[in-house]
Structure formats: structure tokens, C-alpha cells
């Protein structure tokens, strides 16, 4: 049992936490300064400080510049951080539940379910839908996870996590076929459908942040609270049982919370892949494998990663804009291959 002592008793130290917070803060500030409209550095800092309680500063920004900062850039930067944090934390949670380094937030049909929900609303309601697409995507993501879990449970406990993964693949394939069929019923909306599928946070506003914020908060609290229990599960279900821990209950709780985080992110951003694989693996390389460390650092690292990716998406082809999912795929595709090869070598040895 000696090897288990490290992960189970590991704690998040101040230096890695402070480093992650500093990186996130730097990326968020860069997102506020960089854009089509040039904003003065000192004016942006003063305007942000002026919004703090008991602080009164004259930023010198015009009304238009303040609108650009507070109605366009700040919601977008915060939304990118929220979505990235949710996807990375959910990815780490899934990897702990399934003990599989390739597990990610789209494993159990969440992305396919969200795609079906959004496509149905876009095709059936042709006008400006406001928040119809996020709500439909959220409901579809939860439905996809529910279908995968129900299908996986029909195989009984003997199938274990592998059965649930296969159920997720089956449900994802079926829902992808449904989405393709629905697309053919509304070909005039294909451009809008594909824009959503490729992902992005360009339309983020304060109302959307308020819409998904409570779900993100609840799922974050639940997942982070289970870090130590995931460490116990990582050393085996028998040891967990000897400590009076129900492995099934822990896995189900983390699974539901991670799926809720995924659904809330996908609902407002579309489909953005690879965040849940890239960030947790980088965190493990730099800070260790304990989930009490991996989960919070993945949350912060994912927020910084996607905020930086969004910054690239809106500047690399300015005045145009790349889909955010394309940017993450450029990074995540090669990274996924590297992780896959490393996992294969571990199995062979």
C-alpha cells in the first residue's frame, strides 16, 4: 500500500496555486487590452478599479470605449475562462471516475446531445432565438449523459467503467446521426448550425453568464469536494471499501457533477474539444497526480488556456475571427496523439 500514500495524502501547495492564479490573471488582462479597438492600458485598469466597492477613479475612457470594455470584452473574456475551467475540471473528473487518461467531457454523449438540442431549435425556430439555443443545448447535453448512463447500467455492475464508456460511444453515434438528419430538414440554417458546432464565445454577454453561473458554481463545489475520494478510488475499490467508502456513489456523484459542468459550458459556447484532455495532463506533469491538486489546478489552467485560445482566435486573422474549436483542435489534436502513444507504451511495459 505504500505507493498509495503519496496521492491520497497530497495537498495543493501555495506556490502552484499562486502561479496558476497569476497566469490566469495575466491572460484575462491581455484579453481585455487586445482587440480591434485600442484601449489605453492605464484607462482599462482605472475603469476596472472604479467598479470595485469604495473605489472612485476617473478612467478617462469615452462612453464608447467603456461599452467596448464592459459590454463586449469583459463578458467574452470571463465566458471563455468559465467554459475552459468547466471543461478542464470535468475532464479531470471523468479521468478519475474511469481511470482513463483519454476520458474527456464529451465522452458520455454530452456534446452530441447538446448538438441535437441546438440543431432542433435552430431548424424549428428560424428567427432570432435569444437564449433558446443555450437552453436547448443544456437540456440535450444532460439527456445524452442520462441515456448513456441508463444504457450502461443495463449491462449490470460487471461491465464497470468500460461498459459506461462504450454506452457513451453508442449514444454519441446515435445522437450524431439524429443531428445530421435534422440538419437535412433545415439546410438553409446550416451555416448557423456549423458556426455553433465549431464553438466560440463571441456572443457572450452578462445575461448568459448569469444563466450558466449557478450551474457552474454547483458543479465546481461538488467536483472539488471529491478530490480526496477520487484519490482513494485511484488505489483500488477494495481499499476504498475497507475505509467505508462507496465507490459507486462517489463515481456517480462526480459523473453527474462533471456532466453538469460540461452541459453548462457547451450550452453557451458550442462544441470546443480537447480542453478536458490537454489541461489535466499538463497539470499532472507539472504538479503531480493527486486529484486534490489536479482538479483545482485544471479549473484554473483550463480557464487560462481557453481565454488564451480565444485571444488567438480573434487576433490571428483579424479583422476576421477563427472558430474557437479550430484553435483548440490545432493544439489538442497532436497532444491527443502524444497521450495515446504514451498510454500504449505504459500498457506494453
Coordinates of C-alpha atoms in Angstrom, one line a residue:
X1 CA 0.0 0.0 0.0
X2 CA 3.0 2.3 0.1
X3 CA 2.6 3.8 -3.4
X4 CA -0.9 4.9 -2.5
X5 CA 0.2 7.1 0.3
X6 CA 1.5 9.9 -1.9
X7 CA -1.6 10.7 -3.9
X8 CA -4.0 10.1 -1.0
X9 CA -2.2 12.5 1.4
X10 CA -1.0 15.1 -1.2
X11 CA -2.2 18.7 -0.8
X12 CA -2.3 21.7 -3.0
X13 CA 0.7 23.9 -2.1
X14 CA 0.6 27.7 -2.2
X15 CA 3.2 28.1 -5.0
X16 CA 1.5 26.1 -7.7
X17 CA -1.8 27.7 -6.8
X18 CA -0.4 31.3 -6.8
X19 CA 1.3 30.6 -10.2
X20 CA -1.9 29.3 -11.7
X21 CA -3.8 32.4 -10.5
X22 CA -1.2 34.7 -11.8
X23 CA -1.2 33.1 -15.2
X24 CA -5.0 33.3 -15.4
X25 CA -5.0 36.9 -14.3
X26 CA -2.3 37.8 -17.0
X27 CA -4.3 36.1 -19.7
X28 CA -7.6 37.7 -18.7
X29 CA -5.9 41.2 -18.7
X30 CA -4.4 40.5 -22.1
X31 CA -7.9 39.6 -23.4
X32 CA -9.2 43.0 -22.2
X33 CA -6.4 45.0 -23.8
X34 CA -6.1 43.3 -27.2
X35 CA -8.8 43.8 -29.8
X36 CA -9.9 45.7 -32.8
X37 CA -10.4 48.9 -30.7
X38 CA -7.3 50.2 -29.0
X39 CA -7.9 50.9 -25.3
X40 CA -5.3 52.7 -23.1
X41 CA -3.6 50.4 -20.6
X42 CA -4.0 52.8 -17.7
X43 CA -7.6 53.7 -18.6
X44 CA -8.6 50.0 -18.6
X45 CA -7.0 49.4 -15.2
X46 CA -8.6 52.5 -13.8
X47 CA -12.0 51.6 -15.2
X48 CA -11.8 48.1 -13.7
X49 CA -10.7 49.5 -10.3
X50 CA -13.6 52.1 -10.4
X51 CA -16.1 49.2 -10.4
X52 CA -14.7 48.0 -7.0
X53 CA -16.5 48.9 -3.8
X54 CA -15.4 52.2 -2.2
X55 CA -13.0 53.0 -5.1
X56 CA -13.6 56.0 -7.3
X57 CA -11.3 56.6 -10.2
X58 CA -11.6 58.6 -13.4
X59 CA -10.5 56.2 -16.2
X60 CA -10.6 58.8 -18.9
X61 CA -12.3 56.4 -21.2
X62 CA -15.1 57.6 -23.5
X63 CA -18.6 56.2 -23.4
X64 CA -17.9 54.1 -26.4
X65 CA -14.6 52.8 -25.0
X66 CA -16.3 51.8 -21.7
X67 CA -19.0 50.0 -23.7
X68 CA -16.4 48.1 -25.6
X69 CA -14.6 47.1 -22.4
X70 CA -17.6 46.2 -20.2
X71 CA -20.2 45.0 -22.7
X72 CA -18.0 43.2 -25.2
X73 CA -14.6 42.3 -24.0
X74 CA -15.1 41.6 -20.3
X75 CA -18.1 39.3 -20.7
X76 CA -16.3 37.4 -23.5
X77 CA -13.1 37.0 -21.5
X78 CA -15.0 35.8 -18.5
X79 CA -17.1 33.4 -20.5
X80 CA -14.0 31.9 -22.1
X81 CA -12.5 31.4 -18.7
X82 CA -15.7 29.9 -17.3
X83 CA -16.1 27.5 -20.2
X84 CA -12.4 26.5 -20.2
X85 CA -12.4 25.9 -16.5
X86 CA -15.6 23.8 -16.6
X87 CA -14.3 21.6 -19.5
X88 CA -10.9 21.1 -17.9
X89 CA -12.2 20.3 -14.4
X90 CA -14.9 18.0 -15.9
X91 CA -12.1 16.2 -17.9
X92 CA -10.1 15.6 -14.8
X93 CA -13.1 14.4 -13.0
X94 CA -14.0 11.9 -15.8
X95 CA -10.5 10.7 -15.9
X96 CA -10.7 10.0 -12.1
X97 CA -14.0 8.2 -12.5
X98 CA -13.0 6.0 -15.4
X99 CA -9.2 5.7 -14.5
X100 CA -8.7 6.5 -18.2
X101 CA -6.3 9.3 -19.3
X102 CA -8.2 9.7 -22.5
X103 CA -11.6 10.4 -20.9
X104 CA -12.9 13.9 -21.6
X105 CA -16.1 15.9 -21.1
X106 CA -17.6 14.7 -24.4
X107 CA -17.2 11.0 -23.5
X108 CA -20.8 10.3 -22.4
X109 CA -22.9 11.9 -25.2
X110 CA -23.0 15.4 -23.7
X111 CA -21.6 17.0 -26.8
X112 CA -23.8 15.0 -29.2
X113 CA -26.9 15.7 -27.0
X114 CA -26.2 19.4 -26.9
X115 CA -25.7 19.4 -30.7
X116 CA -29.1 17.7 -31.2
X117 CA -30.8 20.2 -28.9
X118 CA -29.3 23.2 -30.5
X119 CA -29.9 22.0 -34.0
X120 CA -33.6 21.2 -33.3
X121 CA -34.2 24.8 -32.0
X122 CA -32.3 26.4 -34.9
X123 CA -34.2 24.4 -37.5
X124 CA -37.6 24.6 -36.0
X125 CA -37.4 28.3 -34.9
X126 CA -35.9 30.3 -37.7
X127 CA -35.9 33.8 -36.1
X128 CA -33.6 35.2 -33.5
X129 CA -33.9 32.8 -30.6
X130 CA -32.2 34.7 -27.8
X131 CA -31.4 32.1 -25.3
X132 CA -33.3 29.2 -26.9
X133 CA -30.1 27.6 -28.3
X134 CA -28.2 27.6 -24.9
X135 CA -31.2 26.2 -23.1
X136 CA -31.8 23.5 -25.7
X137 CA -28.1 22.6 -25.8
X138 CA -28.1 22.4 -22.0
X139 CA -31.1 20.1 -21.9
X140 CA -29.7 18.0 -24.8
X141 CA -26.4 17.5 -23.0
X142 CA -28.0 16.3 -19.8
X143 CA -30.3 14.0 -21.8
X144 CA -27.3 12.5 -23.7
X145 CA -25.5 11.7 -20.4
X146 CA -28.7 10.2 -18.9
X147 CA -29.2 8.0 -21.9
X148 CA -25.5 6.8 -21.8
X149 CA -25.7 6.1 -18.0
X150 CA -29.0 4.3 -18.4
X151 CA -27.7 2.2 -21.2
X152 CA -24.5 1.4 -19.3
X153 CA -26.5 0.4 -16.2
X154 CA -28.5 -2.2 -18.2
X155 CA -25.3 -4.2 -18.5
X156 CA -25.1 -4.5 -14.7
X157 CA -22.2 -3.7 -12.4
X158 CA -20.0 -6.4 -14.1
X159 CA -19.3 -4.1 -17.0
X160 CA -17.8 -1.4 -14.8
X161 CA -16.5 1.8 -16.3
X162 CA -15.6 0.3 -19.6
X163 CA -19.3 -0.5 -20.2
X164 CA -20.3 3.1 -19.5
X165 CA -17.7 4.3 -21.9
X166 CA -18.9 2.0 -24.7
X167 CA -22.5 3.2 -23.9
X168 CA -21.4 6.8 -24.3
X169 CA -19.8 6.0 -27.7
X170 CA -23.0 4.3 -28.8
X171 CA -25.3 7.1 -27.6
X172 CA -22.9 9.7 -29.2
X173 CA -23.1 7.9 -32.6
X174 CA -26.8 7.7 -32.5
X175 CA -27.3 11.3 -31.5
X176 CA -24.9 12.4 -34.2
X177 CA -27.0 10.6 -36.7
X178 CA -30.1 12.3 -35.4
X179 CA -28.4 15.7 -35.7
X180 CA -27.4 15.0 -39.3
X181 CA -31.0 14.1 -40.1
X182 CA -32.4 17.2 -38.5
X183 CA -29.8 19.3 -40.4
X184 CA -31.2 18.0 -43.7
X185 CA -34.6 19.3 -42.7
X186 CA -33.3 22.8 -42.4
X187 CA -30.5 23.2 -44.9
X188 CA -31.0 27.0 -45.0
X189 CA -29.8 27.1 -41.4
X190 CA -26.6 25.0 -42.0
X191 CA -24.3 28.0 -41.7
X192 CA -25.6 28.9 -38.2
X193 CA -25.6 25.2 -37.1
X194 CA -22.0 24.7 -38.1
X195 CA -21.0 28.0 -36.5
X196 CA -22.4 26.7 -33.2
X197 CA -20.8 23.3 -33.7
X198 CA -17.3 24.9 -34.2
X199 CA -17.6 26.7 -30.9
X200 CA -17.0 30.2 -29.7
X201 CA -17.8 32.8 -27.1
X202 CA -18.1 35.8 -29.4
X203 CA -21.7 36.3 -28.4
X204 CA -21.2 36.2 -24.7
X205 CA -23.0 38.8 -22.5
X206 CA -23.8 39.3 -18.9
X207 CA -27.2 37.5 -19.2
X208 CA -25.5 34.4 -20.5
X209 CA -23.0 34.4 -17.6
X210 CA -25.8 34.8 -15.2
X211 CA -27.6 31.9 -16.9
X212 CA -24.9 29.3 -16.5
X213 CA -23.1 30.7 -13.5
X214 CA -25.2 28.9 -10.8
X215 CA -24.8 25.5 -12.6
X216 CA -21.0 26.1 -12.9
X217 CA -20.7 27.0 -9.3
X218 CA -22.7 24.0 -8.0
X219 CA -20.7 21.5 -10.2
X220 CA -17.4 23.1 -9.2
X221 CA -18.1 22.8 -5.5
X222 CA -19.2 19.2 -5.8
X223 CA -16.3 18.0 -8.0
X224 CA -13.6 19.8 -6.0
X225 CA -15.0 18.4 -2.8
X226 CA -14.5 14.9 -4.1
X227 CA -10.8 15.2 -4.8
X228 CA -9.6 13.2 -1.8
X229 CA -12.2 10.5 -2.5
X230 CA -11.0 10.2 -6.1
X231 CA -7.5 9.7 -4.8
X232 CA -8.8 6.9 -2.6
X233 CA -10.5 5.3 -5.6
X234 CA -7.3 5.5 -7.7
X235 CA -5.7 3.0 -5.4
X236 CA -8.5 0.4 -5.8
X237 CA -12.1 -0.2 -4.9
X238 CA -11.2 -2.8 -2.3
X239 CA -9.2 -0.2 -0.3
X240 CA -12.0 2.3 -0.7
X241 CA -14.4 -0.3 0.7
X242 CA -12.1 -1.0 3.6
X243 CA -12.3 2.6 4.5
X244 CA -16.1 2.6 4.4
X245 CA -16.3 4.4 1.1
X246 CA -18.9 3.5 -1.6
X247 CA -17.0 3.6 -4.9
X248 CA -20.3 3.5 -6.8
X249 CA -21.7 6.5 -5.0
X250 CA -18.6 8.6 -5.4
X251 CA -18.3 7.8 -9.2
X252 CA -22.0 8.6 -9.8
X253 CA -21.8 11.9 -7.9
X254 CA -18.6 13.0 -9.7
X255 CA -20.1 11.8 -13.0
X256 CA -23.3 13.9 -12.6
X257 CA -21.4 17.0 -11.4
X258 CA -18.9 16.8 -14.2
X259 CA -21.7 16.3 -16.8
X260 CA -23.5 19.3 -15.3
X261 CA -20.3 21.4 -15.8
X262 CA -20.0 20.1 -19.4
X263 CA -23.6 20.9 -20.2
X264 CA -23.4 24.4 -18.8
X265 CA -20.2 25.1 -20.8
X266 CA -21.5 23.6 -24.1
X267 CA -24.8 25.4 -23.8
X268 CA -23.2 28.8 -24.2
X269 CA -20.0 28.0 -26.2
X270 CA -20.9 25.3 -28.7
X271 CA -18.6 22.3 -29.1
X272 CA -15.0 23.0 -28.1
X273 CA -12.9 19.9 -27.9
X274 CA -9.6 18.8 -26.3
X275 CA -9.6 21.2 -23.3
X276 CA -10.5 18.3 -21.0
X277 CA -7.6 16.2 -22.2
X278 CA -4.9 18.8 -22.7
X279 CA -5.1 20.7 -19.4
X280 CA -5.4 17.9 -16.8
X281 CA -2.4 16.1 -18.4
X282 CA -0.2 19.2 -18.3
X283 CA -1.2 19.7 -14.7
X284 CA -0.3 16.2 -13.8
X285 CA 3.1 16.6 -15.5
X286 CA 3.9 19.8 -13.6
X287 CA 2.2 19.3 -10.2
X288 CA 1.6 15.6 -9.6
X289 CA -1.2 13.2 -9.9
X290 CA -3.3 13.7 -6.8
X291 CA -6.9 14.8 -7.6
X292 CA -6.8 17.3 -4.7
X293 CA -4.1 19.0 -6.8
X294 CA -5.3 18.2 -10.4
X295 CA -8.9 19.3 -10.0
X296 CA -8.4 22.9 -8.8
X297 CA -5.3 23.5 -11.0
X298 CA -7.2 22.1 -14.0
X299 CA -10.0 24.5 -13.2
X300 CA -7.6 27.5 -13.2
X301 CA -5.5 26.1 -16.1
X302 CA -8.5 25.4 -18.3
X303 CA -9.8 29.0 -17.7
X304 CA -6.4 30.4 -18.7
X305 CA -6.0 28.0 -21.7
X306 CA -9.3 28.8 -23.3
X307 CA -9.0 32.5 -22.6
X308 CA -5.7 32.5 -24.4
X309 CA -7.1 30.4 -27.2
X310 CA -10.0 32.9 -27.7
X311 CA -7.4 35.7 -27.8
X312 CA -5.6 33.9 -30.6
X313 CA -8.9 33.1 -32.4
X314 CA -9.9 36.8 -32.6
X315 CA -6.5 38.2 -33.5
X316 CA -4.6 35.8 -35.7
X317 CA -6.7 36.5 -38.8
X318 CA -8.0 40.0 -37.8
X319 CA -10.3 41.6 -38.7
X320 CA -11.8 38.1 -39.2
X321 CA -12.1 35.5 -36.5
X322 CA -11.3 31.8 -36.2
X323 CA -13.8 29.4 -34.6
X324 CA -12.6 28.7 -31.1
X325 CA -12.9 25.0 -31.6
X326 CA -10.5 25.1 -34.5
X327 CA -7.8 26.8 -32.3
X328 CA -8.1 24.2 -29.6
X329 CA -8.1 21.4 -32.2
X330 CA -4.7 22.7 -33.5
X331 CA -3.3 22.3 -30.0
X332 CA -5.3 19.3 -28.8
X333 CA -5.0 17.0 -31.9
X334 CA -1.2 16.5 -31.7
X335 CA -1.4 16.4 -27.9
X336 CA -4.1 13.6 -28.0
X337 CA -1.8 11.5 -30.3
X338 CA 1.1 12.0 -27.9
X339 CA -1.1 11.0 -24.9
X340 CA -2.4 8.0 -26.8
X341 CA 1.2 6.8 -27.7
X342 CA 2.3 7.3 -24.1
X343 CA -0.6 5.3 -22.8
X344 CA 0.2 2.5 -25.3
X345 CA 3.8 2.4 -24.1
X346 CA 2.7 2.1 -20.5
X347 CA 0.4 -0.8 -21.4
X348 CA 3.2 -2.6 -23.3
X349 CA 5.6 -2.2 -20.4

